[in-house]
XYZ file of C-alpha atoms in Angstrom:
347
model
C 145.048 66.525 -308.851
C 147.255 69.204 -307.972
C 150.925 68.674 -307.821
C 153.200 70.934 -306.133
C 156.157 72.387 -308.101
C 159.728 71.700 -307.081
C 161.228 74.177 -304.405
C 163.652 75.488 -306.712
C 160.842 76.413 -309.613
C 158.844 78.038 -306.769
C 161.819 79.964 -305.665
C 162.116 81.185 -309.286
C 158.848 82.055 -309.902
C 158.136 83.753 -306.400
C 158.124 87.655 -306.567
C 161.353 89.079 -305.414
C 160.968 90.761 -302.431
C 161.423 94.863 -302.848
C 165.309 95.772 -302.123
C 165.876 98.429 -299.507
C 167.223 100.873 -302.391
C 163.798 100.589 -304.334
C 161.625 101.286 -300.937
C 164.187 104.465 -300.603
C 163.446 105.671 -304.230
C 159.639 105.213 -303.963
C 159.802 106.749 -300.419
C 161.517 109.880 -302.446
C 158.824 109.875 -304.979
C 156.375 109.878 -302.009
C 158.043 112.645 -300.319
C 157.827 114.774 -303.742
C 154.089 113.898 -303.707
C 153.928 115.141 -300.437
C 155.640 118.248 -301.004
C 153.393 119.398 -304.043
C 150.134 118.908 -301.687
C 151.904 121.059 -299.133
C 152.879 123.793 -301.624
C 149.079 123.791 -303.101
C 147.752 124.142 -299.676
C 150.130 127.144 -298.799
C 149.012 128.935 -302.076
C 145.094 127.996 -301.537
C 144.734 128.693 -297.842
C 145.707 131.733 -295.843
C 144.602 134.345 -293.176
C 142.169 135.533 -295.745
C 139.706 133.129 -296.750
C 139.426 132.839 -300.559
C 137.234 130.937 -302.583
C 139.104 128.038 -304.532
C 137.943 129.103 -307.702
C 139.328 132.739 -307.019
C 142.519 130.990 -305.996
C 142.494 129.067 -309.175
C 141.913 131.956 -311.432
C 144.790 134.049 -309.710
C 146.930 131.125 -310.508
C 146.731 131.697 -314.365
C 145.285 135.095 -314.700
C 146.473 138.535 -313.479
C 143.475 141.039 -313.674
C 144.980 143.136 -310.894
C 141.731 142.120 -308.683
C 142.541 141.473 -304.767
C 142.252 138.088 -304.811
C 145.013 137.620 -307.704
C 147.173 139.948 -305.775
C 146.770 137.710 -302.604
C 147.301 134.624 -304.615
C 150.502 136.125 -306.124
C 151.575 136.790 -302.503
C 151.083 133.594 -301.747
C 152.983 132.045 -304.619
C 156.367 134.208 -303.635
C 155.781 133.073 -299.934
C 155.479 129.451 -301.220
C 158.513 129.743 -303.401
C 160.387 131.485 -300.484
C 159.334 128.568 -298.021
C 160.518 125.857 -300.529
C 163.798 127.184 -300.720
C 164.524 128.317 -297.275
C 163.193 124.928 -296.013
C 165.372 122.877 -298.317
C 168.185 124.940 -297.450
C 167.726 124.853 -293.673
C 167.127 121.121 -293.546
C 170.153 120.406 -296.034
C 172.602 122.390 -293.898
C 171.176 120.758 -290.763
C 172.142 117.428 -292.097
C 175.726 118.657 -293.328
C 176.437 120.056 -290.103
C 175.044 116.904 -287.987
C 177.713 115.044 -290.142
C 180.506 117.325 -289.902
C 180.447 117.461 -285.953
C 179.099 113.957 -285.792
C 176.164 115.067 -283.756
C 172.994 113.827 -284.511
C 171.530 116.924 -282.430
C 173.368 119.852 -284.078
C 171.736 122.392 -286.121
C 172.631 125.631 -288.119
C 172.726 127.531 -284.487
C 175.449 125.446 -282.911
C 178.075 127.186 -285.322
C 176.710 130.477 -284.576
C 175.593 131.088 -288.200
C 172.113 132.497 -287.048
C 173.757 134.575 -284.466
C 175.918 136.430 -287.240
C 173.010 137.017 -289.605
C 171.180 138.423 -286.665
C 173.763 140.372 -285.179
C 174.370 141.786 -288.848
C 170.996 142.871 -289.149
C 170.642 145.045 -286.141
C 173.927 146.590 -287.022
C 172.477 147.613 -290.131
C 169.423 148.970 -288.603
C 170.914 150.727 -285.731
C 174.236 152.310 -287.432
C 173.353 152.394 -291.041
C 169.601 153.048 -291.612
C 168.610 150.254 -293.326
C 164.967 149.668 -293.095
C 164.190 147.471 -296.388
C 163.994 143.684 -296.465
C 166.524 143.743 -299.550
C 168.614 145.339 -297.547
C 168.475 143.171 -294.720
C 169.412 140.417 -297.006
C 173.099 141.417 -297.781
C 173.899 142.315 -294.111
C 172.545 138.979 -292.934
C 174.369 136.937 -295.489
C 177.661 139.138 -294.971
C 177.034 138.211 -291.290
C 176.564 134.538 -291.647
C 179.588 134.129 -293.849
C 182.073 136.281 -291.480
C 180.807 134.131 -288.496
C 181.129 130.929 -290.515
C 184.703 132.029 -291.369
C 185.785 133.071 -287.904
C 184.302 129.723 -286.456
C 186.399 127.733 -288.962
C 189.527 129.848 -288.140
C 189.207 129.575 -284.095
C 187.903 125.957 -284.641
C 191.365 125.210 -286.109
C 191.008 125.735 -289.755
C 192.988 123.097 -291.285
C 193.129 121.203 -287.866
C 189.624 121.539 -287.084
C 187.599 119.012 -285.313
C 184.127 118.508 -284.691
C 184.260 119.589 -280.849
C 186.548 122.550 -281.481
C 183.865 123.905 -284.465
C 181.162 123.379 -281.864
C 182.936 125.016 -278.832
C 183.947 128.012 -281.180
C 180.593 128.510 -282.616
C 178.990 128.294 -279.078
C 181.281 130.916 -277.774
C 180.524 133.312 -280.699
C 177.092 132.761 -280.572
C 176.894 133.819 -277.019
C 179.112 137.021 -277.596
C 176.716 138.200 -280.707
C 173.347 137.380 -278.730
C 174.549 139.362 -275.927
C 175.641 142.341 -278.471
C 172.233 141.916 -280.282
C 170.589 142.464 -276.851
C 172.225 145.470 -275.833
C 171.933 147.112 -278.892
C 168.499 146.454 -279.010
C 167.810 147.641 -275.363
C 169.655 150.966 -276.047
C 167.669 151.511 -279.266
C 163.911 151.490 -279.171
C 163.966 151.887 -282.826
C 165.852 149.070 -283.430
C 164.224 147.294 -281.203
C 160.685 147.893 -282.872
C 162.150 147.293 -286.351
C 163.751 143.671 -285.275
C 160.813 142.626 -283.545
C 159.347 141.154 -286.733
C 162.537 139.887 -288.546
C 164.085 137.799 -285.603
C 160.734 135.950 -285.128
C 161.310 134.186 -288.554
C 158.644 134.817 -291.062
C 157.480 134.141 -294.713
C 155.062 136.853 -294.749
C 157.508 139.470 -296.535
C 158.696 137.321 -299.395
C 158.932 138.972 -302.581
C 160.350 138.179 -305.978
C 162.945 140.351 -305.464
C 164.122 138.468 -302.195
C 163.693 134.868 -303.946
C 166.102 136.354 -307.144
C 168.857 137.804 -304.770
C 169.195 134.461 -302.499
C 168.287 131.841 -304.935
C 171.875 131.788 -306.526
C 173.286 131.082 -303.189
C 171.098 128.583 -302.660
C 171.314 126.713 -305.817
C 175.120 126.855 -305.129
C 175.246 125.652 -301.537
C 172.719 122.937 -302.487
C 174.978 121.634 -305.141
C 178.053 121.588 -302.852
C 176.249 119.750 -299.965
C 174.911 116.758 -302.063
C 178.226 116.414 -303.753
C 179.759 115.923 -300.396
C 177.437 113.085 -299.384
C 180.174 110.343 -300.053
C 183.186 112.085 -298.459
C 180.773 113.194 -295.635
C 179.984 109.414 -294.895
C 183.692 108.564 -294.663
C 184.210 111.458 -292.090
C 181.302 110.496 -290.029
C 182.872 106.983 -289.319
C 185.929 109.163 -287.600
C 189.046 110.526 -288.806
C 191.486 107.584 -289.007
C 188.781 105.567 -290.653
C 188.032 108.335 -293.293
C 191.920 108.875 -293.906
C 192.170 104.955 -294.780
C 189.270 105.447 -297.099
C 191.115 108.082 -298.769
C 188.949 111.072 -297.968
C 190.710 114.517 -297.572
C 189.518 115.670 -294.363
C 190.599 119.257 -294.558
C 188.935 119.851 -297.879
C 185.856 117.970 -296.875
C 185.155 119.925 -293.759
C 186.051 123.351 -295.184
C 183.481 122.575 -298.421
C 181.041 121.451 -295.655
C 181.497 124.629 -293.552
C 181.147 126.777 -296.623
C 177.865 125.135 -297.902
C 176.281 125.098 -294.587
C 177.040 128.837 -294.151
C 175.944 129.584 -297.694
C 172.580 127.884 -297.428
C 171.748 128.734 -293.689
C 172.850 132.407 -294.052
C 170.734 132.825 -297.458
C 167.409 131.191 -295.674
C 168.149 133.280 -292.623
C 168.767 136.600 -294.638
C 165.664 135.987 -296.492
C 163.191 134.931 -293.474
C 164.795 135.656 -290.230
C 166.369 133.029 -287.863
C 163.943 129.747 -288.026
C 164.937 127.429 -285.306
C 164.699 123.571 -285.307
C 163.733 123.009 -288.843
C 167.666 121.908 -289.566
C 167.571 119.828 -286.170
C 164.230 117.726 -286.370
C 163.924 116.873 -290.025
C 167.470 115.190 -290.899
C 167.161 113.185 -287.353
C 163.669 112.164 -288.395
C 164.990 110.939 -291.963
C 167.906 109.436 -290.446
C 165.594 106.986 -288.542
C 164.557 105.348 -291.672
C 167.245 105.812 -294.138
C 169.901 104.802 -291.907
C 173.460 107.011 -291.735
C 174.009 107.117 -295.520
C 173.995 110.701 -296.406
C 173.823 110.100 -300.021
C 169.860 109.544 -298.996
C 169.775 111.783 -296.017
C 170.565 114.927 -297.692
C 167.910 114.208 -300.733
C 165.388 113.349 -298.009
C 166.387 116.486 -295.879
C 165.917 118.615 -298.987
C 162.577 117.353 -299.811
C 161.011 117.106 -296.338
C 162.370 120.241 -294.808
C 160.039 122.457 -296.999
C 157.397 120.119 -296.071
C 157.663 121.129 -292.295
C 158.119 124.770 -293.214
C 155.109 125.033 -295.355
C 152.978 123.001 -292.903
C 153.856 125.157 -289.966
C 153.095 128.363 -292.138
C 150.102 127.003 -293.056
C 149.081 126.173 -289.531
C 150.064 129.298 -288.498
C 147.797 130.915 -290.839
C 144.933 129.094 -289.628
C 145.459 128.856 -285.846
C 145.172 132.892 -285.674
C 142.583 134.054 -288.151
C 141.966 136.757 -288.939
C 145.831 137.487 -288.248
C 148.318 134.651 -288.530
C 151.304 133.446 -286.163
C 154.642 133.973 -287.759
C 156.115 130.454 -289.037
C 159.292 130.961 -286.763
C 156.764 130.640 -283.518
C 155.149 127.892 -284.882
C 158.353 125.820 -285.470
C 159.663 126.582 -282.316
C 156.392 125.165 -280.403
C 156.844 122.058 -282.449
C 160.288 121.854 -282.328
C 160.620 122.246 -278.503
C 159.128 118.931 -277.256
C 160.617 117.159 -280.253
C 164.138 118.075 -279.366
C 163.521 117.061 -275.829
C 162.173 114.005 -276.932
C 165.305 113.280 -278.970
C 167.638 114.341 -276.116
C 165.924 111.791 -273.625
C 165.811 108.901 -276.430
C 169.516 109.606 -277.110
C 170.512 109.485 -273.494
C 168.443 106.368 -273.031
C 170.124 104.631 -275.949
C 173.565 105.421 -274.418
C 172.827 103.936 -270.788
């Protein structure tokens, strides 16, 4: 005859439900596993079909064969996609917190426009034709525009609205300049056409080496800002009550976002919507806590970028579709959905 145990004993022996923190940690491990799978797919799949045996051989041997050279190129492309994707997603999450606008992205503050305008200037007036030259001009342009937005936005008195307005105004002016220069200079238009689309196809070890230090610094600063940005996101008065230094937090957030987005744009060209989509999606299951949003965005943004790059290689074989086009095609409908959803929730 079975006797039910007392309720207290059943409560003690019953397995405890998983906490939200445990679920988030498991989600991070699952995200890392997904990132590894997508990275392997990026190395194994390309516009040119290679047997998996040749791909495996190219990973661990360098005999100078055609297959080995292709695999080496794909490895550089994958590494750059990992770095650039993480930078775009992380900078987008930081800017959304800084401007308190969940639909913000790095383009909102004119960083992409600054990088593009600097590259056009380098091509037209300085005769720069190599990707290594583009990197430094693009990064300098992003940095100058970031500083200008911070100054016009009020510097120490900067507010989310002022920063957004300053970035929008500067972006409009720079894109006007960019179009005027390219219309007047056919050579510049021809050389810029590929870069402005956004692509990982020109990835080299040299490019990765040049941008990696900036990406590392920007990533560390952004992740360290998670707690103070949580306070800023609750409003200026609440942030001050919690002891947050608003000016320092905003200045460091602007700096880290500029460094991350500027370096990624310098290496790959302006790739849109990654910094918008991923942080917004992540926020839907992590909640508003940036201590979780930032790590998740750092991991899942390369998943989107590399996945879009692989898709672009597959759908246009034997040619390929640049990753910037694929992310724009994916991001456009997603952005419309997010805007409509946000409007519905506000009604």
